[in-house]
mmCIF file of C-alpha atoms in Angstrom:
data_model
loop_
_atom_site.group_PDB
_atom_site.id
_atom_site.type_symbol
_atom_site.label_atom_id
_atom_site.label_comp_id
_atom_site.label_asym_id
_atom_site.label_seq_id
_atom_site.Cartn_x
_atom_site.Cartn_y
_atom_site.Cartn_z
ATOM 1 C CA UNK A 487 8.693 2.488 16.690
ATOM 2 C CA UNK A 488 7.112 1.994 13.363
ATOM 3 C CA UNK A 489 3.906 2.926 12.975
ATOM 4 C CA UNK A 490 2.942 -0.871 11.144
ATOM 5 C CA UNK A 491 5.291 -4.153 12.063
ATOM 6 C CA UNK A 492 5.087 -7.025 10.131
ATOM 7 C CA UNK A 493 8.107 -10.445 9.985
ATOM 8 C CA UNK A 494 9.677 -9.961 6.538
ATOM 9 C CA UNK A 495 9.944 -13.511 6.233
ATOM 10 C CA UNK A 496 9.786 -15.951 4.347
ATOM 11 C CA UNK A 497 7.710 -17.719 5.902
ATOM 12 C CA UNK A 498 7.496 -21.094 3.888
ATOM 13 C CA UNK A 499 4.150 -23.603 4.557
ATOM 14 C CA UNK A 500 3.841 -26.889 2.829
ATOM 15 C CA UNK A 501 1.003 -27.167 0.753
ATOM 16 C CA UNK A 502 -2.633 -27.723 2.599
ATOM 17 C CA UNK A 503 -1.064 -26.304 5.597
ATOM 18 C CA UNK A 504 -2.062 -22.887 7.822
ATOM 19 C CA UNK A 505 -0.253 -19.754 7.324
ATOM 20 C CA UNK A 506 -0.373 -17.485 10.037
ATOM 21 C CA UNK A 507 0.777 -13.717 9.028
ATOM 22 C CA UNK A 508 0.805 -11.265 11.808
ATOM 23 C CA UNK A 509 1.216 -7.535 12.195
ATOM 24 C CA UNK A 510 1.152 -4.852 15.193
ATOM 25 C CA UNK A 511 0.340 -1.426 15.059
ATOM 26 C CA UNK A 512 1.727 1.850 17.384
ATOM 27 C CA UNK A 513 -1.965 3.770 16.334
ATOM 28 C CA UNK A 514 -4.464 3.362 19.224
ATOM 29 C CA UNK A 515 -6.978 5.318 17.308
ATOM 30 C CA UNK A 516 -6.517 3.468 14.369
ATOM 31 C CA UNK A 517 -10.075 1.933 13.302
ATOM 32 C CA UNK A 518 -9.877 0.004 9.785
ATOM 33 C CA UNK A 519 -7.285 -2.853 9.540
ATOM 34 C CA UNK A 520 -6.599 -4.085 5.795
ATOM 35 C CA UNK A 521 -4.470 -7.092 4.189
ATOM 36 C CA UNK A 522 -3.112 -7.017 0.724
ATOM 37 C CA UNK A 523 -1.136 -9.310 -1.450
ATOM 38 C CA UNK A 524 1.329 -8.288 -3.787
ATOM 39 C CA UNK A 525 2.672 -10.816 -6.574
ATOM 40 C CA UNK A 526 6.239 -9.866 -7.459
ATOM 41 C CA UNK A 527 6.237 -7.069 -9.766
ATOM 42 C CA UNK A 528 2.733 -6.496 -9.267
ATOM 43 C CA UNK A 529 0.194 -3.912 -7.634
ATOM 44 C CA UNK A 530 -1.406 -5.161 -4.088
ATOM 45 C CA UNK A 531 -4.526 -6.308 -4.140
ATOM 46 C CA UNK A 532 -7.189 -6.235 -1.001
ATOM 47 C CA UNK A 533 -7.671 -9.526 -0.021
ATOM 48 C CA UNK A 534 -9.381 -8.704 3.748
ATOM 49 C CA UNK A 535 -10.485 -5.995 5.867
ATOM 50 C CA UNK A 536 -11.742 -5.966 9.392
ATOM 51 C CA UNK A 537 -12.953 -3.075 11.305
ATOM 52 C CA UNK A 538 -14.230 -5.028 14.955
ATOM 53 C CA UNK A 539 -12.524 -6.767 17.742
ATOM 54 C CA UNK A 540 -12.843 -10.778 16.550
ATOM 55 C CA UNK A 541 -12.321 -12.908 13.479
ATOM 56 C CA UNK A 542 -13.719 -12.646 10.180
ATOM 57 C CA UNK A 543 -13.719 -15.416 7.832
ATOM 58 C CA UNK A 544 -13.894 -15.320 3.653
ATOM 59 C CA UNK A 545 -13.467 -18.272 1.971
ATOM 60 C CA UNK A 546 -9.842 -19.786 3.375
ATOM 61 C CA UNK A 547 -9.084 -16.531 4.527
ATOM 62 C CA UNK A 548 -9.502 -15.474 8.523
ATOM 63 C CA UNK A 549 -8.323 -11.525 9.497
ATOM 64 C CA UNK A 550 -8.111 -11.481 13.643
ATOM 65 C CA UNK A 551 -8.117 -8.462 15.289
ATOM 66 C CA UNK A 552 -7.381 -7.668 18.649
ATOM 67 C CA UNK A 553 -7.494 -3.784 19.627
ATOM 68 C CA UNK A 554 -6.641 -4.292 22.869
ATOM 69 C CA UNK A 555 -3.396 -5.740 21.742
ATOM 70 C CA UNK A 556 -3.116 -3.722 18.741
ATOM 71 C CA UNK A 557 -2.455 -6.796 16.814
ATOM 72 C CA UNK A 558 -4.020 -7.950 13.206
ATOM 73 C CA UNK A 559 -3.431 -11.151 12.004
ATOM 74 C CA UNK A 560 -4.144 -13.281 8.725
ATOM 75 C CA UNK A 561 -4.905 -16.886 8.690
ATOM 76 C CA UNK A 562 -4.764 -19.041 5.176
ATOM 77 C CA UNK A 563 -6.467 -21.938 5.578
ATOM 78 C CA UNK A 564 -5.168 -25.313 2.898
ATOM 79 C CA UNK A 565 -1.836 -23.004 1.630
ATOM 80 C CA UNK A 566 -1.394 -23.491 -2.339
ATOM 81 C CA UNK A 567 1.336 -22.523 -3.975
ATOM 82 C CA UNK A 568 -0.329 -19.811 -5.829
ATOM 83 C CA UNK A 569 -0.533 -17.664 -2.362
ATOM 84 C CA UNK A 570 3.275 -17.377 -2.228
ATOM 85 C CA UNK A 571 3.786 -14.176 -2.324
ATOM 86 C CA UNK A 572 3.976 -10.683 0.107
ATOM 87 C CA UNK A 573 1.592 -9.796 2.302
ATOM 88 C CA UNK A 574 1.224 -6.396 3.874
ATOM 89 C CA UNK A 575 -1.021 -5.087 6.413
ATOM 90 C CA UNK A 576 -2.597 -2.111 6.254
ATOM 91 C CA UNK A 577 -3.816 0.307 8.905
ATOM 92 C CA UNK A 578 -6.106 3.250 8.465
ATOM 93 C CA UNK A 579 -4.952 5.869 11.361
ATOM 94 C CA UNK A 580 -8.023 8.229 11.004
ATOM 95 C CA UNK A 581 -7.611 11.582 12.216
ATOM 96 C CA UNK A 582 -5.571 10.818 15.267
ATOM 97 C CA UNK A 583 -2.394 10.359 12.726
ATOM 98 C CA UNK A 584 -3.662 12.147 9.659
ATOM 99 C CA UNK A 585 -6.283 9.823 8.423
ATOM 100 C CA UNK A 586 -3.971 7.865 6.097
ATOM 101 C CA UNK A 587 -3.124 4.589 4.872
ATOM 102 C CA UNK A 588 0.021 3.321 6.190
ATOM 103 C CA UNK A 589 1.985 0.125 4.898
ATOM 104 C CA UNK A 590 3.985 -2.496 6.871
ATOM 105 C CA UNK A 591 7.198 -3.340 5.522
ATOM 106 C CA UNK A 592 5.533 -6.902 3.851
ATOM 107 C CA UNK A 593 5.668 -10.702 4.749
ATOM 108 C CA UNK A 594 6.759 -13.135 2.241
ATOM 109 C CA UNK A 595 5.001 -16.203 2.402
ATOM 110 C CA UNK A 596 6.305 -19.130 0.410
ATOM 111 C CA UNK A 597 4.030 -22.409 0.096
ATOM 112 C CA UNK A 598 5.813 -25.251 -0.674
ATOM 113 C CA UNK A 599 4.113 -28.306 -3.058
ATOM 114 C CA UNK B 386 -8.823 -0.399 -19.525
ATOM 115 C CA UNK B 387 -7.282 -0.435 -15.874
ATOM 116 C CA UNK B 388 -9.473 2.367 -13.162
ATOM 117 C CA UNK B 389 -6.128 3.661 -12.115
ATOM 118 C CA UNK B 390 -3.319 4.289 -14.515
ATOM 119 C CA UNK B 391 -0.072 5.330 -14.501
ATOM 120 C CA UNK B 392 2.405 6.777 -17.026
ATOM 121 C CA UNK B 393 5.135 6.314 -17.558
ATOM 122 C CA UNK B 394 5.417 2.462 -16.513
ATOM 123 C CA UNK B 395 9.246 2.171 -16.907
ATOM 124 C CA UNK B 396 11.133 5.560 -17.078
ATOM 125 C CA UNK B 397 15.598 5.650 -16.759
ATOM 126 C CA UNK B 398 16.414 8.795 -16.653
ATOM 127 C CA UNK B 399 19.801 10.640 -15.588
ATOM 128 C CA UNK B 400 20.625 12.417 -12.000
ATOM 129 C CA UNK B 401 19.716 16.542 -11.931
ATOM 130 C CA UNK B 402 16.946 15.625 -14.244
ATOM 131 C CA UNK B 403 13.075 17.016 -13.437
ATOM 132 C CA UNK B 404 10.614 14.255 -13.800
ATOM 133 C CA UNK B 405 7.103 13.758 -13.381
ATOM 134 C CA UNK B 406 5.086 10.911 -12.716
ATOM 135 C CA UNK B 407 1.177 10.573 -13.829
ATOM 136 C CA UNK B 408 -1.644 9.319 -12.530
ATOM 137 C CA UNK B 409 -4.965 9.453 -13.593
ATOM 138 C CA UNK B 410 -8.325 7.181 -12.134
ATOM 139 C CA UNK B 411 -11.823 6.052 -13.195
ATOM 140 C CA UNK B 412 -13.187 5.470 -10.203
ATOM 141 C CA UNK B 413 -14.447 8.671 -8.777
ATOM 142 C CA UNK B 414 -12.275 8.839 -5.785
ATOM 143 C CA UNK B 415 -11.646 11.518 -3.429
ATOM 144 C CA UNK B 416 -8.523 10.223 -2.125
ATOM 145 C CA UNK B 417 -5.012 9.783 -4.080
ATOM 146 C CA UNK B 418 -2.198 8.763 -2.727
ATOM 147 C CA UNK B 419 1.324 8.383 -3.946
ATOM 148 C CA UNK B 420 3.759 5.777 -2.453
ATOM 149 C CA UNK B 421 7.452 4.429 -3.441
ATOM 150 C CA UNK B 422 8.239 0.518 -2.532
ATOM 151 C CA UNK B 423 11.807 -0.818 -1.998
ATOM 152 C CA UNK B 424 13.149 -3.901 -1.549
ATOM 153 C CA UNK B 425 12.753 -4.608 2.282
ATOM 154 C CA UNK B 426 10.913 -1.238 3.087
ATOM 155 C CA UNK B 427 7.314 -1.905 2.210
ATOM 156 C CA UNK B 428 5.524 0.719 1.013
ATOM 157 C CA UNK B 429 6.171 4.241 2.181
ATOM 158 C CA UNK B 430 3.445 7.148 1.414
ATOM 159 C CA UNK B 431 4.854 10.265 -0.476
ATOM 160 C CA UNK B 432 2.070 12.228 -0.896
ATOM 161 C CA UNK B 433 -1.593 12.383 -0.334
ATOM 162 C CA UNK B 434 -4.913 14.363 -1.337
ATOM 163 C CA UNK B 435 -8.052 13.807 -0.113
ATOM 164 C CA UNK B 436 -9.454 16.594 -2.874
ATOM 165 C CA UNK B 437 -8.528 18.970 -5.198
ATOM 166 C CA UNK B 438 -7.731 21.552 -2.449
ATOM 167 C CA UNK B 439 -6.154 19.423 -0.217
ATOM 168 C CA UNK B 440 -2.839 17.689 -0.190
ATOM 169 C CA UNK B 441 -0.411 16.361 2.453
ATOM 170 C CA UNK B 442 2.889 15.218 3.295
ATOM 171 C CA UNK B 443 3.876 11.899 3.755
ATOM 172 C CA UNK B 444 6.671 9.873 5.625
ATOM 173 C CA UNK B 445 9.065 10.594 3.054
ATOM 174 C CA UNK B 446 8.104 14.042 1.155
ATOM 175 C CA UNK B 447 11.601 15.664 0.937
ATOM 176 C CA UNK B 448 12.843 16.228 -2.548
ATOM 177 C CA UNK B 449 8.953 14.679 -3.869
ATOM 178 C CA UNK B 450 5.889 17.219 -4.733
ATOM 179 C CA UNK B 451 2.546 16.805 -6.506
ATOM 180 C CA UNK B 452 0.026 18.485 -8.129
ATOM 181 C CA UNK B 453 -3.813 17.633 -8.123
ATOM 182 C CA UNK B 454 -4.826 18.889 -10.751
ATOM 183 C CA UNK B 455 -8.323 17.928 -11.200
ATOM 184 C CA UNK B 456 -10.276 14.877 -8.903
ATOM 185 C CA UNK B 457 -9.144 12.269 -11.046
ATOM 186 C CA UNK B 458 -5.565 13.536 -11.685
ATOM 187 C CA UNK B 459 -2.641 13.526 -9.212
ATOM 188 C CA UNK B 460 1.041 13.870 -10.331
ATOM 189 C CA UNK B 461 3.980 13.006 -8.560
ATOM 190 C CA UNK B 462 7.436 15.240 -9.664
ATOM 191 C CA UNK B 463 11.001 14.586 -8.581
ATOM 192 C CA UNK B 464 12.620 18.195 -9.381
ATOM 193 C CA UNK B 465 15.758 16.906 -9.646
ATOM 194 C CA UNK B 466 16.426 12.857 -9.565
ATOM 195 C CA UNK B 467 19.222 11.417 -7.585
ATOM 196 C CA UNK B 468 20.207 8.007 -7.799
ATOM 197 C CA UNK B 469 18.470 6.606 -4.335
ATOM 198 C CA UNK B 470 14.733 7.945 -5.802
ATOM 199 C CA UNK B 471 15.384 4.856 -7.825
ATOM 200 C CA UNK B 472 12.405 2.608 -6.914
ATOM 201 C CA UNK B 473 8.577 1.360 -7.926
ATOM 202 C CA UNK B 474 6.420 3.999 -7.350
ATOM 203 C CA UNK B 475 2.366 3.287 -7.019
ATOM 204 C CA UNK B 476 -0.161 5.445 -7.077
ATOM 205 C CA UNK B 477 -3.676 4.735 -5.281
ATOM 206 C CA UNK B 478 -7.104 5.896 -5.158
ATOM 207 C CA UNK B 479 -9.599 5.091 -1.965
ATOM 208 C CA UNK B 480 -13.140 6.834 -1.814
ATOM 209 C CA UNK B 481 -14.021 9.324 1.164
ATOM 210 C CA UNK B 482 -14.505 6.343 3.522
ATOM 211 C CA UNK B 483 -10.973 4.949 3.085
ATOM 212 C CA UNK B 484 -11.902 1.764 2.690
ATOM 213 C CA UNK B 485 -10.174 -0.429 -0.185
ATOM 214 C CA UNK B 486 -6.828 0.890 -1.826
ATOM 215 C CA UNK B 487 -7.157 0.731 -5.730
ATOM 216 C CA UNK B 488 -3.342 0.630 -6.824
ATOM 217 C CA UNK B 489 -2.403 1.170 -10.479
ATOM 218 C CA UNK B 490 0.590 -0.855 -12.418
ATOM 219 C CA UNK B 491 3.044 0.790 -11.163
ATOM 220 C CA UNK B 492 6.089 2.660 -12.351
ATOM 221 C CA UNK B 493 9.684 1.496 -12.248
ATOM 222 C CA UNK B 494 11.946 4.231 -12.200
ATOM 223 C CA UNK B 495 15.970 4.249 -12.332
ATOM 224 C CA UNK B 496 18.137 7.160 -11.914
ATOM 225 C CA UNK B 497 21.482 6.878 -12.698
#
């Protein structure tokens, strides 16, 4: 099992829609829970982070996170097509797996005008 | 200028050759971390130091090492290329916490 699962996609929205992104994780001790987006040919770029059980909210963005499930999610509120792009979840596995940042594999999300 | 560079940012070189990969930060970070990203594979750690002294293998270490040589300098070598090390490689800093991920550019190499 790998340690961070995420849908490669696409996943295409019309514009002004929801995008949902979703991602699972194997680490039960893992305790910070991080979303980047990655243009194509470009660096990621933190767009969320969530550390509690719950949702938190920044502008159209919502992270959920559910420890119980071991299951973070990413919620874009009103798509544009500027957010097409990949997505990756990151999870912080603190010392119970070496206390390093590990990657999912990346969701593409393509918003359609 | 960027708080994480990386030199070279586009490198071909042949198979059997040594290579290394730099990467040097503003930001006053403990933590470095070297990854590779393929098409379809995300991003897969290399390497990572969380100080001078103390470096660790990642997922995917075998025919990678690294030096640290000071806190704001980690380099990534390939000691002798073969043709599926061809990929982006990123290098990021986080501070002691681990909080945010600061990636640089990037660094596109092909080994043929």
């Amino acid at each position: 099992q790998k340690e961070v699962e995420q849908n490669s996609g696409p996943l295409s929205v019309p514009e002004g829609a929801i995008a949902s992104l979703n991602c699972t994780y194997s680490d039960r001790g893992s305790q910070s829970f991080f979303w980047y987006r990655q243009y194509s040919g470009k660096s990621p770029e933190l767009i969320m982070f969530i550390y509690s059980n719950g949702d938190k909210e920044d502008g159209r963005f919502t992270a959920q996170l559910n420890k119980a499930s071991q299951y973070v999610s990413l919620l874009i509120r009103d798509s544009q097509p500027s957010d097409s792009a990949t997505y990756l979840c990151a999870v912080d596995g603190k010392k119970s797996s070496g206390d390093k940042l590990t990657f999912g594999t990346g969701t593409r999300l393509a918003v359609r005008p | 200028d960027a708080d994480v560079t990386q030199t070279p940012r586009n490198r071909i070189t042949k198979t059997g050759k040594r290579i290394m990969l730099e990467c040097s930060q503003t930001k006053g970070h403990d933590r470095m971390y070297w990854y590779r990203q393929d098409p379809g594979l995300g991003l897969r750690l290399i390497y990572y130091s969380f100080d001078v002294k103390d470096i660790n293998k990642g997922e995917i270490s075998d025919g990678y090492s690294v030096s640290r040589q000071a806190q704001a300098k980690f380099s990534l070598s390939l000691e002798s290329a073969i043709p599926n090390q061809t990929a982006l490689y990123f290098c990021a800093t986080s501070d002691f916490m681990g909080d945010e991920a600061f990636f640089g550019q990037g660094t596109r190499l092909t080994v043929v």
